[in-house]
XYZ file of C-alpha atoms in Angstrom:
189
model
C 2.943 16.373 -4.505
C 4.251 12.871 -5.211
C 2.973 9.609 -6.608
C 3.546 7.187 -3.727
C 3.402 3.420 -3.437
C 3.251 2.403 0.227
C 3.841 -1.262 0.947
C 5.060 -3.765 3.495
C 7.970 -6.184 3.223
C 7.934 -9.477 5.086
C 10.399 -12.234 5.866
C 8.960 -15.171 3.933
C 10.769 -16.800 1.033
C 8.983 -15.321 -1.974
C 8.592 -17.196 -5.241
C 8.942 -15.335 -8.525
C 5.750 -15.341 -10.602
C 4.148 -13.268 -13.317
C 1.779 -10.737 -11.765
C -1.256 -9.590 -13.729
C -3.525 -6.579 -13.407
C -6.206 -5.214 -15.699
C -5.262 -7.534 -18.549
C -1.539 -6.754 -18.337
C 1.279 -8.955 -17.092
C 4.742 -8.233 -15.798
C 7.390 -8.699 -18.475
C 9.219 -11.229 -16.346
C 8.538 -13.224 -13.226
C 8.847 -10.950 -10.217
C 9.818 -12.048 -6.725
C 8.412 -8.923 -5.062
C 4.928 -7.503 -5.509
C 6.151 -3.881 -5.110
C 8.450 -4.412 -8.117
C 5.556 -5.868 -10.100
C 3.416 -2.859 -9.174
C 6.058 -0.378 -10.313
C 5.803 -2.010 -13.726
C 2.050 -2.618 -13.827
C 0.945 0.773 -12.505
C 3.137 2.659 -14.996
C 2.964 5.770 -12.807
C 5.599 8.406 -13.598
C 8.130 9.245 -10.874
C 6.634 6.774 -8.438
C 8.044 7.028 -4.906
C 8.193 3.666 -3.142
C 7.998 3.678 0.646
C 8.445 0.257 2.181
C 7.375 -0.428 5.770
C 9.986 -2.895 6.962
C 10.932 -4.624 10.208
C 14.572 -5.192 11.115
C 14.331 -8.857 10.133
C 12.612 -8.075 6.817
C 15.280 -5.483 6.073
C 17.994 -8.072 6.702
C 16.179 -10.704 4.643
C 14.899 -8.854 1.569
C 15.766 -5.150 1.493
C 18.879 -5.375 -0.687
C 17.225 -7.632 -3.275
C 14.072 -5.528 -3.435
C 16.052 -2.271 -3.624
C 18.217 -3.641 -6.426
C 15.190 -4.774 -8.433
C 13.437 -1.428 -7.956
C 16.566 0.411 -9.135
C 16.560 -1.826 -12.247
C 12.983 -0.685 -12.839
C 14.028 2.975 -12.639
C 13.237 3.844 -9.008
C 16.260 5.890 -7.949
C 17.485 6.227 -4.365
C 15.707 9.594 -3.964
C 12.361 7.888 -4.577
C 12.991 4.722 -2.541
C 12.679 4.736 1.219
C 12.689 1.971 3.804
C 10.484 2.939 6.742
C 11.503 1.037 9.860
C 8.660 -0.443 11.891
C 8.467 -2.761 14.868
C 7.189 -6.304 14.712
C 3.541 -5.835 15.701
C 3.526 -7.691 19.026
C 1.782 -5.063 21.140
C -0.920 -2.446 20.903
C 1.777 0.228 21.174
C 3.578 -1.238 18.152
C 0.379 -0.977 16.108
C -0.012 2.692 17.081
C 3.571 3.324 15.995
C 2.908 1.654 12.632
C -0.295 3.703 12.295
C 1.796 6.853 12.802
C 4.450 5.711 10.296
C 1.806 5.240 7.611
C 0.438 8.730 8.219
C 3.946 10.273 8.318
C 4.606 8.886 4.835
C 1.632 10.558 3.212
C 1.999 14.246 2.373
C -0.634 16.742 1.340
C -1.185 16.534 -2.399
C 0.194 13.009 -2.744
C -1.429 10.370 -4.912
C -1.233 7.143 -2.905
C -1.384 3.463 -3.836
C -1.181 1.022 -0.914
C -0.074 -2.588 -1.346
C -1.000 -4.806 1.621
C 0.311 -8.073 0.167
C 3.107 -8.578 2.676
C 1.278 -7.169 5.681
C 1.806 -9.542 8.608
C -1.199 -10.507 10.707
C -3.175 -7.350 11.492
C -0.839 -4.910 9.710
C -3.256 -4.399 6.793
C -5.991 -3.484 9.289
C -3.746 -0.860 10.905
C -2.830 0.449 7.455
C -6.438 0.733 6.302
C -7.391 2.523 9.523
C -4.454 4.901 9.084
C -5.565 5.641 5.506
C -9.108 6.269 6.667
C -7.850 8.641 9.357
C -5.439 10.380 6.990
C -8.258 10.912 4.516
C -9.744 13.328 7.066
C -6.524 14.961 8.258
C -4.492 15.348 5.076
C -5.467 16.320 1.575
C -4.238 13.547 -0.653
C -5.718 11.406 -3.383
C -6.104 7.776 -2.494
C -5.732 5.845 -5.725
C -5.921 2.151 -4.848
C -5.650 -0.513 -2.164
C -3.886 -3.495 -3.768
C -3.182 -7.121 -2.923
C -1.013 -9.566 -4.887
C -2.920 -12.868 -4.646
C -0.012 -15.290 -4.840
C -0.848 -18.985 -5.281
C 2.022 -21.452 -4.853
C 0.423 -23.822 -7.391
C 0.747 -21.488 -10.372
C 3.298 -19.148 -11.900
C 0.790 -16.320 -12.370
C -0.816 -14.197 -9.651
C -3.451 -11.503 -10.061
C -3.137 -8.171 -8.309
C -6.529 -7.502 -6.744
C -7.907 -3.994 -6.398
C -9.528 -3.806 -2.940
C -10.199 -0.070 -3.069
C -13.955 -0.566 -2.860
C -13.456 -2.156 0.562
C -11.745 1.025 1.768
C -14.432 3.312 0.355
C -17.030 1.362 2.320
C -16.019 3.271 5.447
C -16.549 6.599 3.644
C -20.011 5.471 2.593
C -20.770 4.400 6.171
C -19.677 7.777 7.541
C -21.759 9.610 4.938
C -24.853 7.551 5.712
C -24.395 8.127 9.446
C -24.143 11.893 8.838
C -27.320 11.802 6.760
C -29.216 9.878 9.464
C -27.915 12.190 12.196
C -28.290 15.553 10.447
C -30.353 15.055 7.310
C -27.425 16.376 5.247
C -26.643 14.281 2.205
C -23.465 16.113 1.132
C -21.284 13.132 1.963
C -23.494 10.736 0.012
C -23.446 13.053 -2.998
C -19.646 13.261 -2.764
C -19.373 9.441 -2.775
C -21.315 9.206 -6.026
C -18.860 11.433 -7.911
């Protein structure tokens, strides 16, 4: 069982800002949202798994890795997961599989979609929904760093409720189909 932050890394030039979440702020301006989340989540022994294309690895991997090491994420808990640029349906299926491969039974998972290119966040959310039924793990939060180039502060938004909407939909469908409300009861816990 591990505490896991899954995230993407892109190729854009990122500006350092203070990230805020739940009334807290990073101690310094952070260039990378995953680094800000390591600080803001304050989760012990957090494993960081970064979904990264070849170009993103060449552009940002060293800087991000260095910053995460400064924040206490050692090399055993930091992993770059190579993915393709999503230019085909097959590439999306491969990314879907990579997300699932990086979630183990018993894990507690936070997913940051800030740097997800184009439809990558959709593939990630679908993979999480699928994994919820195939692996026993605790999904903690779906997060998004809402960067605004006109300010030096950016909130981290918790989008978890959007992900739980699919669970509610499935539970309601089961109730309509079978009359069983177990799923609805489970959602209210």
